[in-house]
């Protein structure tokens, strides 16, 4: 089923047109999530184009910070060649959890089953006549 759906639904991964467009481009590397990074061609300003083919759903928050820097031309070479090894205290990056069950819910959020704190009396409603 996914083979038939893939050419038409870009949100499920790269479409046939995207893979077709990779002809003649250079595969730069792959991150720990399985996303593959490519470079090739020039934009109108003469800057090399760079892009990512996601392993799974297309979600920009799934790009690790070091590869984000490469995609946005903050570093020239692939991150594994120019950046130091991760420190022992660094946490692994997480995808954006908004819209999922793991999303942050403050204590007063209705979704968390909480109650809003009562007003302290310092609120004064605006009226157009005032």
CSV table of N, CA, C and O in Angstrom, one decimal:
chain,number,residue,atom,x,y,z
A,1,UNK,N,0.8,-1.2,0.0
A,1,UNK,CA,0.0,0.0,0.0
A,1,UNK,C,0.9,1.3,0.0
A,1,UNK,O,0.6,2.2,-0.7
A,2,UNK,N,2.0,1.3,0.8
A,2,UNK,CA,2.8,2.5,0.8
A,2,UNK,C,3.5,2.7,-0.5
A,2,UNK,O,3.8,3.9,-0.8
A,3,UNK,N,3.7,1.7,-1.3
A,3,UNK,CA,4.4,1.9,-2.6
A,3,UNK,C,3.4,2.7,-3.5
A,3,UNK,O,3.9,3.6,-4.2
A,4,UNK,N,2.1,2.4,-3.4
A,4,UNK,CA,1.2,3.2,-4.3
A,4,UNK,C,0.9,4.6,-3.7
A,4,UNK,O,0.6,5.5,-4.5
A,5,UNK,N,1.0,4.8,-2.4
A,5,UNK,CA,0.7,6.0,-1.8
A,5,UNK,C,1.9,7.0,-1.9
A,5,UNK,O,1.7,8.2,-2.0
A,6,UNK,N,3.1,6.5,-1.9
A,6,UNK,CA,4.3,7.3,-1.9
A,6,UNK,C,4.4,8.3,-3.0
A,6,UNK,O,4.8,9.4,-2.8
A,7,UNK,N,4.1,8.0,-4.3
A,7,UNK,CA,4.3,9.0,-5.3
A,7,UNK,C,3.4,10.2,-5.2
A,7,UNK,O,3.7,11.2,-5.8
A,8,UNK,N,2.4,10.1,-4.4
A,8,UNK,CA,1.4,11.2,-4.3
A,8,UNK,C,1.3,11.9,-3.0
A,8,UNK,O,0.8,13.0,-2.9
A,9,UNK,N,1.9,11.4,-2.0
A,9,UNK,CA,1.8,12.0,-0.6
A,9,UNK,C,3.2,12.3,-0.1
A,9,UNK,O,3.9,11.4,0.4
A,10,UNK,N,3.6,13.6,-0.2
A,10,UNK,CA,4.9,14.0,0.2
A,10,UNK,C,5.1,13.9,1.7
A,10,UNK,O,6.2,13.8,2.2
A,11,UNK,N,4.0,13.9,2.5
A,11,UNK,CA,4.2,13.9,4.0
A,11,UNK,C,4.6,12.5,4.5
A,11,UNK,O,5.0,12.4,5.6
A,12,UNK,N,4.5,11.5,3.7
A,12,UNK,CA,4.9,10.2,4.1
A,12,UNK,C,6.4,9.9,3.7
A,12,UNK,O,6.8,8.8,3.9
A,13,UNK,N,7.0,10.8,3.1
A,13,UNK,CA,8.4,10.6,2.7
A,13,UNK,C,8.6,11.2,1.3
A,13,UNK,O,7.8,11.9,0.8
A,14,UNK,N,9.8,10.9,0.7
A,14,UNK,CA,10.1,11.5,-0.6
A,14,UNK,C,9.3,10.8,-1.7
A,14,UNK,O,9.1,9.6,-1.7
A,15,UNK,N,8.8,11.7,-2.6
A,15,UNK,CA,8.0,11.2,-3.7
A,15,UNK,C,8.9,10.7,-4.8
A,15,UNK,O,10.1,11.0,-4.8
A,16,UNK,N,8.3,10.2,-5.8
A,16,UNK,CA,9.0,9.7,-7.0
A,16,UNK,C,9.7,10.9,-7.6
A,16,UNK,O,10.9,10.7,-8.0
A,17,UNK,N,9.1,12.0,-7.7
A,17,UNK,CA,9.7,13.2,-8.3
A,17,UNK,C,11.0,13.6,-7.6
A,17,UNK,O,11.9,14.1,-8.2
A,18,UNK,N,10.9,13.5,-6.3
A,18,UNK,CA,12.1,13.9,-5.5
A,18,UNK,C,13.3,13.0,-5.7
A,18,UNK,O,14.4,13.4,-5.9
A,19,UNK,N,13.0,11.7,-5.7
A,19,UNK,CA,14.1,10.7,-6.0
A,19,UNK,C,14.6,10.9,-7.4
A,19,UNK,O,15.8,10.8,-7.7
A,20,UNK,N,13.7,11.2,-8.4
A,20,UNK,CA,14.1,11.5,-9.8
A,20,UNK,C,15.0,12.7,-9.8
A,20,UNK,O,16.0,12.7,-10.6
A,21,UNK,N,14.8,13.7,-9.0
A,21,UNK,CA,15.6,14.9,-9.0
A,21,UNK,C,17.0,14.7,-8.4
A,21,UNK,O,17.8,15.6,-8.5
A,22,UNK,N,17.2,13.6,-7.8
A,22,UNK,CA,18.5,13.4,-7.1
A,22,UNK,C,19.6,12.9,-8.1
A,22,UNK,O,20.7,12.8,-7.8
A,23,UNK,N,19.2,12.7,-9.4
A,23,UNK,CA,20.1,12.2,-10.4
A,23,UNK,C,21.2,13.3,-10.5
A,23,UNK,O,20.9,14.5,-10.7
A,24,UNK,N,22.5,12.9,-10.5
A,24,UNK,CA,23.6,13.8,-10.6
A,24,UNK,C,24.0,14.6,-9.4
A,24,UNK,O,24.9,15.4,-9.4
A,25,UNK,N,23.3,14.3,-8.3
A,25,UNK,CA,23.6,15.0,-7.0
A,25,UNK,C,24.5,14.1,-6.2
A,25,UNK,O,24.6,13.0,-6.4
A,26,UNK,N,25.1,14.7,-5.2
A,26,UNK,CA,26.0,14.0,-4.3
A,26,UNK,C,25.4,13.7,-3.0
A,26,UNK,O,24.9,14.6,-2.3
A,27,UNK,N,25.5,12.5,-2.6
A,27,UNK,CA,25.1,12.0,-1.3
A,27,UNK,C,26.2,12.4,-0.3
A,27,UNK,O,27.3,11.9,-0.4
A,28,UNK,N,25.8,13.3,0.7
A,28,UNK,CA,26.8,13.8,1.6
A,28,UNK,C,27.0,12.9,2.8
A,28,UNK,O,28.1,12.6,3.3
A,29,UNK,N,25.8,12.4,3.4
A,29,UNK,CA,25.9,11.6,4.6
A,29,UNK,C,24.6,11.2,5.1
A,29,UNK,O,23.5,11.5,4.5
A,30,UNK,N,24.6,10.5,6.3
A,30,UNK,CA,23.4,10.1,6.9
A,30,UNK,C,23.5,10.3,8.4
A,30,UNK,O,24.6,10.1,9.0
A,31,UNK,N,22.4,10.7,9.0
A,31,UNK,CA,22.5,10.9,10.5
A,31,UNK,C,22.0,9.7,11.3
A,31,UNK,O,21.7,8.7,10.7
A,32,UNK,N,22.0,9.8,12.6
A,32,UNK,CA,21.6,8.7,13.4
A,32,UNK,C,20.2,8.3,13.3
A,32,UNK,O,19.8,7.1,13.6
A,33,UNK,N,19.3,9.1,12.8
A,33,UNK,CA,17.9,8.8,12.6
A,33,UNK,C,17.6,8.2,11.2
A,33,UNK,O,16.5,7.8,10.9
A,34,UNK,N,18.7,8.1,10.4
A,34,UNK,CA,18.5,7.5,9.0
A,34,UNK,C,18.2,8.5,8.0
A,34,UNK,O,17.9,8.1,6.8
A,35,UNK,N,18.1,9.8,8.3
A,35,UNK,CA,17.9,10.8,7.3
A,35,UNK,C,19.1,10.9,6.4
A,35,UNK,O,20.2,10.8,6.9
A,36,UNK,N,18.9,11.1,5.1
A,36,UNK,CA,20.0,11.2,4.1
A,36,UNK,C,20.1,12.6,3.6
A,36,UNK,O,19.1,13.2,3.2
A,37,UNK,N,21.3,13.1,3.5
A,37,UNK,CA,21.6,14.5,3.1
A,37,UNK,C,22.3,14.5,1.8
A,37,UNK,O,23.2,13.8,1.5
A,38,UNK,N,21.8,15.5,0.9
A,38,UNK,CA,22.3,15.6,-0.4
A,38,UNK,C,22.7,17.0,-0.7
A,38,UNK,O,22.2,18.0,-0.1
A,39,UNK,N,23.6,17.2,-1.7
A,39,UNK,CA,24.0,18.5,-2.2
A,39,UNK,C,24.2,18.4,-3.7
A,39,UNK,O,24.5,17.4,-4.2
A,40,UNK,N,24.0,19.5,-4.4
A,40,UNK,CA,24.2,19.6,-5.8
A,40,UNK,C,23.4,20.7,-6.4
A,40,UNK,O,22.4,21.2,-5.9
A,41,UNK,N,23.9,21.2,-7.5
A,41,UNK,CA,23.3,22.3,-8.2
A,41,UNK,C,23.5,23.6,-7.5
A,41,UNK,O,24.1,23.7,-6.4
A,42,UNK,N,23.1,24.7,-8.1
A,42,UNK,CA,23.3,26.0,-7.6
A,42,UNK,C,22.0,26.8,-7.6
A,42,UNK,O,21.2,26.6,-8.4
A,43,UNK,N,21.8,27.6,-6.6
A,43,UNK,CA,20.7,28.5,-6.6
A,43,UNK,C,21.0,29.8,-7.4
A,43,UNK,O,22.1,29.9,-7.8
A,44,UNK,N,20.1,30.7,-7.6
A,44,UNK,CA,20.4,31.9,-8.4
A,44,UNK,C,21.5,32.7,-7.8
A,44,UNK,O,22.1,33.5,-8.6
A,45,UNK,N,21.9,32.6,-6.6
A,45,UNK,CA,23.0,33.4,-6.0
A,45,UNK,C,24.3,32.6,-6.1
A,45,UNK,O,25.3,33.1,-5.6
A,46,UNK,N,24.3,31.4,-6.7
A,46,UNK,CA,25.5,30.7,-6.8
A,46,UNK,C,25.9,29.8,-5.6
A,46,UNK,O,27.0,29.2,-5.6
A,47,UNK,N,24.9,29.7,-4.7
A,47,UNK,CA,25.2,28.9,-3.5
A,47,UNK,C,24.7,27.4,-3.8
A,47,UNK,O,23.6,27.2,-4.3
A,48,UNK,N,25.5,26.5,-3.3
A,48,UNK,CA,25.1,25.1,-3.5
A,48,UNK,C,23.9,24.7,-2.8
A,48,UNK,O,23.7,25.1,-1.6
A,49,UNK,N,23.0,24.0,-3.5
A,49,UNK,CA,21.7,23.6,-2.8
A,49,UNK,C,22.0,22.4,-1.9
A,49,UNK,O,22.7,21.5,-2.3
A,50,UNK,N,21.3,22.4,-0.8
A,50,UNK,CA,21.4,21.2,0.1
A,50,UNK,C,20.0,20.8,0.6
A,50,UNK,O,19.2,21.7,0.8
A,51,UNK,N,19.8,19.5,0.8
A,51,UNK,CA,18.5,19.1,1.3
A,51,UNK,C,18.6,17.8,2.0
A,51,UNK,O,19.6,17.1,1.9
A,52,UNK,N,17.5,17.4,2.6
A,52,UNK,CA,17.4,16.2,3.4
A,52,UNK,C,16.3,15.3,2.9
A,52,UNK,O,15.2,15.8,2.5
A,53,UNK,N,16.5,14.0,2.8
A,53,UNK,CA,15.4,13.0,2.5
A,53,UNK,C,15.2,12.3,3.8
A,53,UNK,O,16.1,11.6,4.4
A,54,UNK,N,14.0,12.6,4.4
A,54,UNK,CA,13.7,12.0,5.7
A,54,UNK,C,13.5,10.5,5.7
A,54,UNK,O,12.9,10.0,4.8
A,55,UNK,N,13.9,9.9,6.8
A,55,UNK,CA,13.6,8.5,7.0
A,55,UNK,C,12.3,8.4,7.9
A,55,UNK,O,12.4,8.4,9.1
A,56,UNK,N,11.2,8.4,7.2
A,56,UNK,CA,9.9,8.5,8.0
A,56,UNK,C,9.2,9.7,7.6
A,56,UNK,O,9.4,10.3,6.6
A,57,UNK,N,8.3,10.2,8.5
A,57,UNK,CA,7.5,11.4,8.3
A,57,UNK,C,8.4,12.6,8.1
A,57,UNK,O,9.4,12.8,8.7
A,58,UNK,N,7.9,13.5,7.2
A,58,UNK,CA,8.6,14.8,6.9
A,58,UNK,C,8.4,15.7,8.1
A,58,UNK,O,7.3,16.3,8.2
A,59,UNK,N,9.3,15.9,8.9
A,59,UNK,CA,9.2,16.7,10.1
A,59,UNK,C,10.6,17.4,10.3
A,59,UNK,O,11.6,16.7,10.7
A,60,UNK,N,10.7,18.7,10.1
A,60,UNK,CA,12.0,19.4,10.2
A,60,UNK,C,12.6,19.3,11.6
A,60,UNK,O,13.8,19.4,11.7
A,61,UNK,N,11.8,19.0,12.7
A,61,UNK,CA,12.4,18.9,14.0
A,61,UNK,C,13.1,17.5,14.1
A,61,UNK,O,13.8,17.3,15.2
A,62,UNK,N,13.1,16.7,13.1
A,62,UNK,CA,13.8,15.4,13.2
A,62,UNK,C,15.2,15.5,12.6
A,62,UNK,O,15.9,14.6,12.5
A,63,UNK,N,15.6,16.8,12.3
A,63,UNK,CA,17.0,17.0,11.8
A,63,UNK,C,17.9,17.3,13.0
A,63,UNK,O,17.6,18.3,13.7
A,64,UNK,N,18.9,16.6,13.3
A,64,UNK,CA,19.8,16.8,14.4
A,64,UNK,C,20.5,18.2,14.3
A,64,UNK,O,20.7,18.7,13.1
A,65,UNK,N,20.9,18.9,15.3
A,65,UNK,CA,21.5,20.2,15.3
A,65,UNK,C,22.7,20.3,14.4
A,65,UNK,O,22.8,21.3,13.6
A,66,UNK,N,23.5,19.3,14.4
A,66,UNK,CA,24.8,19.4,13.5
A,66,UNK,C,24.4,19.4,12.1
A,66,UNK,O,25.0,20.1,11.3
A,67,UNK,N,23.4,18.6,11.7
A,67,UNK,CA,23.0,18.6,10.3
A,67,UNK,C,22.2,19.8,9.9
A,67,UNK,O,22.2,20.3,8.8
A,68,UNK,N,21.5,20.4,10.9
A,68,UNK,CA,20.8,21.6,10.6
A,68,UNK,C,21.8,22.7,10.2
A,68,UNK,O,21.5,23.5,9.3
A,69,UNK,N,22.9,22.8,11.0
A,69,UNK,CA,23.9,23.7,10.6
A,69,UNK,C,24.5,23.5,9.2
A,69,UNK,O,24.7,24.5,8.5
A,70,UNK,N,24.6,22.3,8.8
A,70,UNK,CA,25.1,22.0,7.4
A,70,UNK,C,24.1,22.4,6.4
A,70,UNK,O,24.4,23.0,5.4
A,71,UNK,N,22.8,22.1,6.7
A,71,UNK,CA,21.8,22.4,5.7
A,71,UNK,C,21.7,23.9,5.5
A,71,UNK,O,21.3,24.4,4.4
A,72,UNK,N,21.9,24.7,6.5
A,72,UNK,CA,21.8,26.2,6.5
A,72,UNK,C,23.1,26.9,6.2
A,72,UNK,O,23.3,28.1,6.5
A,73,UNK,N,24.1,26.1,5.7
A,73,UNK,CA,25.4,26.7,5.3
A,73,UNK,C,26.2,27.3,6.4
A,73,UNK,O,27.0,28.2,6.2
A,74,UNK,N,26.0,26.8,7.6
A,74,UNK,CA,26.8,27.3,8.8
A,74,UNK,C,28.1,26.6,8.9
A,74,UNK,O,29.1,27.2,9.4
A,75,UNK,N,28.2,25.4,8.3
A,75,UNK,CA,29.5,24.7,8.2
A,75,UNK,C,29.6,24.2,6.8
A,75,UNK,O,28.6,24.0,6.1
A,76,UNK,N,30.8,24.1,6.2
A,76,UNK,CA,31.0,23.7,4.8
A,76,UNK,C,31.0,22.2,4.6
A,76,UNK,O,30.4,21.8,3.6
A,77,UNK,N,31.6,21.5,5.4
A,77,UNK,CA,31.8,20.0,5.2
A,77,UNK,C,30.7,19.3,6.1
A,77,UNK,O,30.1,19.9,6.9
A,78,UNK,N,30.6,18.0,5.8
A,78,UNK,CA,29.7,17.2,6.6
A,78,UNK,C,30.0,17.3,8.1
A,78,UNK,O,31.2,17.3,8.4
A,79,UNK,N,29.0,17.3,9.0
A,79,UNK,CA,29.3,17.5,10.4
A,79,UNK,C,30.2,16.4,11.0
A,79,UNK,O,31.1,16.7,11.9
A,80,UNK,N,30.1,15.2,10.5
A,80,UNK,CA,31.0,14.1,11.1
A,80,UNK,C,32.5,14.3,10.8
A,80,UNK,O,33.4,13.8,11.4
A,81,UNK,N,32.8,15.2,9.8
A,81,UNK,CA,34.1,15.5,9.4
A,81,UNK,C,34.7,16.7,10.1
A,81,UNK,O,35.9,16.7,10.3
A,82,UNK,N,33.9,17.7,10.4
A,82,UNK,CA,34.4,18.9,11.0
A,82,UNK,C,34.1,19.2,12.4
A,82,UNK,O,34.7,20.0,13.1
A,83,UNK,N,33.0,18.6,12.9
A,83,UNK,CA,32.6,18.9,14.3
A,83,UNK,C,33.3,17.9,15.3
A,83,UNK,O,33.5,16.7,14.9
A,84,UNK,N,33.5,18.3,16.5
A,84,UNK,CA,34.1,17.3,17.5
A,84,UNK,C,33.0,16.3,17.9
A,84,UNK,O,31.8,16.5,17.7
A,85,UNK,N,33.5,15.2,18.5
A,85,UNK,CA,32.6,14.2,18.9
A,85,UNK,C,31.7,14.7,20.0
A,85,UNK,O,32.0,15.6,20.8
A,86,UNK,N,30.4,14.2,20.1
A,86,UNK,CA,29.5,14.7,21.2
A,86,UNK,C,30.1,14.5,22.6
A,86,UNK,O,30.8,13.5,22.8
A,87,UNK,N,29.8,15.4,23.5
A,87,UNK,CA,30.3,15.2,24.9
A,87,UNK,C,29.4,14.2,25.6
A,87,UNK,O,28.3,14.0,25.2
A,88,UNK,N,29.9,13.7,26.7
A,88,UNK,CA,29.2,12.7,27.4
A,88,UNK,C,27.9,13.2,28.1
A,88,UNK,O,27.0,12.5,28.3
A,89,UNK,N,27.9,14.5,28.4
A,89,UNK,CA,26.8,15.1,29.1
A,89,UNK,C,25.7,15.6,28.1
A,89,UNK,O,24.6,16.1,28.5
A,90,UNK,N,25.9,15.6,26.8
A,90,UNK,CA,24.9,16.1,25.8
A,90,UNK,C,23.8,15.0,25.7
A,90,UNK,O,24.0,13.8,25.6
A,91,UNK,N,22.6,15.6,25.7
A,91,UNK,CA,21.4,14.7,25.4
A,91,UNK,C,21.2,14.6,23.9
A,91,UNK,O,21.5,15.5,23.1
A,92,UNK,N,20.6,13.5,23.5
A,92,UNK,CA,20.2,13.3,22.1
A,92,UNK,C,19.1,14.2,21.8
A,92,UNK,O,18.2,14.4,22.6
A,93,UNK,N,19.1,14.8,20.6
A,93,UNK,CA,18.0,15.7,20.2
A,93,UNK,C,16.6,14.9,20.1
A,93,UNK,O,16.6,13.7,19.8
A,94,UNK,N,15.5,15.6,20.4
A,94,UNK,CA,14.2,15.0,20.3
A,94,UNK,C,13.4,15.7,19.3
A,94,UNK,O,13.5,16.9,19.1
A,95,UNK,N,12.5,15.0,18.5
A,95,UNK,CA,11.6,15.6,17.6
A,95,UNK,C,10.6,16.4,18.4
A,95,UNK,O,10.4,16.2,19.6
A,96,UNK,N,10.0,17.4,17.7
A,96,UNK,CA,8.9,18.2,18.3
A,96,UNK,C,7.8,17.3,18.7
A,96,UNK,O,7.3,16.5,17.9
A,97,UNK,N,7.3,17.4,19.9
A,97,UNK,CA,6.3,16.6,20.5
A,97,UNK,C,4.9,17.3,20.4
A,97,UNK,O,3.9,16.7,20.9
A,98,UNK,N,4.8,18.5,19.9
A,98,UNK,CA,3.5,19.2,19.8
A,98,UNK,C,2.5,18.3,19.0
A,98,UNK,O,2.8,17.8,18.0
A,99,UNK,N,1.3,18.2,19.6
A,99,UNK,CA,0.3,17.4,18.9
A,99,UNK,C,0.3,16.0,19.2
A,99,UNK,O,-0.5,15.2,18.7
A,100,UNK,N,1.2,15.5,20.1
A,100,UNK,CA,1.2,14.1,20.5
A,100,UNK,C,0.9,14.0,22.0
A,100,UNK,O,0.8,15.0,22.7
A,101,UNK,N,0.8,12.8,22.4
A,101,UNK,CA,0.5,12.6,23.9
A,101,UNK,C,1.7,13.0,24.7
A,101,UNK,O,1.5,13.2,25.9
A,102,UNK,N,2.9,13.0,24.2
A,102,UNK,CA,4.1,13.4,24.9
A,102,UNK,C,4.3,14.9,25.0
A,102,UNK,O,5.3,15.4,25.5
A,103,UNK,N,3.4,15.7,24.4
A,103,UNK,CA,3.5,17.2,24.4
A,103,UNK,C,3.5,17.7,25.8
A,103,UNK,O,2.8,17.2,26.7
A,104,UNK,N,4.2,18.8,26.0
A,104,UNK,CA,4.2,19.5,27.3
A,104,UNK,C,2.8,20.0,27.7
A,104,UNK,O,2.2,20.7,26.9
A,105,UNK,N,2.3,19.8,28.9
A,105,UNK,CA,1.1,20.3,29.3
A,105,UNK,C,1.3,20.9,30.7
A,105,UNK,O,1.6,20.2,31.7
A,106,UNK,N,1.2,22.2,30.8
A,106,UNK,CA,1.4,22.9,32.2
A,106,UNK,C,0.3,22.4,33.1
A,106,UNK,O,-0.7,21.9,32.7
A,107,UNK,N,0.5,22.7,34.4
A,107,UNK,CA,-0.4,22.1,35.4
A,107,UNK,C,-1.8,22.7,35.3
A,107,UNK,O,-2.7,22.0,35.6
A,108,UNK,N,-2.0,23.8,34.7
A,108,UNK,CA,-3.4,24.3,34.6
A,108,UNK,C,-4.1,24.0,33.3
A,108,UNK,O,-5.2,24.4,33.0
A,109,UNK,N,-3.4,23.2,32.4
A,109,UNK,CA,-4.0,22.9,31.1
A,109,UNK,C,-5.2,21.9,31.2
A,109,UNK,O,-5.1,21.0,32.0
A,110,UNK,N,-6.2,22.2,30.5
A,110,UNK,CA,-7.4,21.4,30.5
A,110,UNK,C,-7.1,19.9,30.1
A,110,UNK,O,-7.6,19.0,30.6
A,111,UNK,N,-6.2,19.8,29.1
A,111,UNK,CA,-5.8,18.5,28.6
A,111,UNK,C,-5.1,17.7,29.7
A,111,UNK,O,-5.1,16.4,29.6
A,112,UNK,N,-4.4,18.3,30.6
A,112,UNK,CA,-3.7,17.6,31.7
A,112,UNK,C,-4.7,17.4,32.9
A,112,UNK,O,-4.2,16.8,33.9
A,113,UNK,N,-5.9,17.8,32.8
A,113,UNK,CA,-6.9,17.6,33.9
A,113,UNK,C,-6.7,18.5,35.0
A,113,UNK,O,-7.3,18.3,36.1
A,114,UNK,N,-6.0,19.6,34.8
A,114,UNK,CA,-5.7,20.5,35.9
A,114,UNK,C,-6.8,21.6,36.0
A,114,UNK,O,-7.7,21.7,35.1
A,115,UNK,N,-6.7,22.4,37.0
A,115,UNK,CA,-7.6,23.5,37.2
A,115,UNK,C,-6.8,24.8,37.1
A,115,UNK,O,-5.7,24.9,37.7
A,116,UNK,N,-7.4,25.8,36.5
A,116,UNK,CA,-6.7,27.1,36.4
A,116,UNK,C,-6.7,27.7,37.8
A,116,UNK,O,-7.6,27.6,38.5
A,117,UNK,N,-5.6,28.4,38.1
A,117,UNK,CA,-5.5,29.2,39.3
A,117,UNK,C,-6.5,30.3,39.3
A,117,UNK,O,-6.8,30.9,38.3
A,118,UNK,N,-7.2,30.6,40.4
A,118,UNK,CA,-8.1,31.7,40.5
A,118,UNK,C,-7.4,33.0,40.3
A,118,UNK,O,-6.3,33.2,40.7
A,119,UNK,N,-8.1,34.0,39.9
A,119,UNK,CA,-7.6,35.3,39.7
A,119,UNK,C,-7.3,35.9,41.1
A,119,UNK,O,-8.0,35.7,42.0
A,120,UNK,N,-6.2,36.7,41.1
A,120,UNK,CA,-5.8,37.3,42.4
A,120,UNK,C,-6.4,38.6,42.7
A,120,UNK,O,-6.1,39.2,43.7
A,121,UNK,N,-7.2,39.1,41.8
A,121,UNK,CA,-7.9,40.4,42.0
A,121,UNK,C,-7.2,41.6,41.4
A,121,UNK,O,-7.7,42.7,41.5
A,122,UNK,N,-6.1,41.3,40.8
A,122,UNK,CA,-5.4,42.5,40.2
A,122,UNK,C,-5.8,42.7,38.7
A,122,UNK,O,-5.2,43.6,38.1
A,123,UNK,N,-6.7,41.9,38.2
A,123,UNK,CA,-7.2,42.1,36.9
A,123,UNK,C,-8.4,43.1,36.8
A,123,UNK,O,-9.3,43.0,37.6
A,124,UNK,N,-8.3,44.0,35.9
A,124,UNK,CA,-9.4,44.9,35.7
A,124,UNK,C,-9.7,44.9,34.2
A,124,UNK,O,-8.9,45.2,33.3
A,125,UNK,N,-11.0,44.6,33.9
A,125,UNK,CA,-11.4,44.4,32.5
A,125,UNK,C,-11.4,45.8,31.8
A,125,UNK,O,-11.8,46.8,32.4
A,126,UNK,N,-11.0,45.8,30.6
A,126,UNK,CA,-11.0,47.0,29.8
A,126,UNK,C,-12.4,47.3,29.3
A,126,UNK,O,-13.2,46.4,28.9
A,127,UNK,N,-12.8,48.5,29.3
A,127,UNK,CA,-14.1,48.9,28.7
A,127,UNK,C,-13.8,50.1,27.8
A,127,UNK,O,-12.9,50.9,28.1
A,128,UNK,N,-14.6,50.2,26.7
A,128,UNK,CA,-14.3,51.3,25.8
A,128,UNK,C,-14.6,52.7,26.3
A,128,UNK,O,-14.1,53.7,25.8
A,129,UNK,N,-15.4,52.8,27.4
A,129,UNK,CA,-15.7,54.1,27.9
A,129,UNK,C,-14.6,54.6,28.9
A,129,UNK,O,-14.6,55.8,29.2
A,130,UNK,N,-13.7,53.8,29.3
A,130,UNK,CA,-12.7,54.2,30.3
A,130,UNK,C,-11.6,55.0,29.7
A,130,UNK,O,-11.3,55.0,28.6
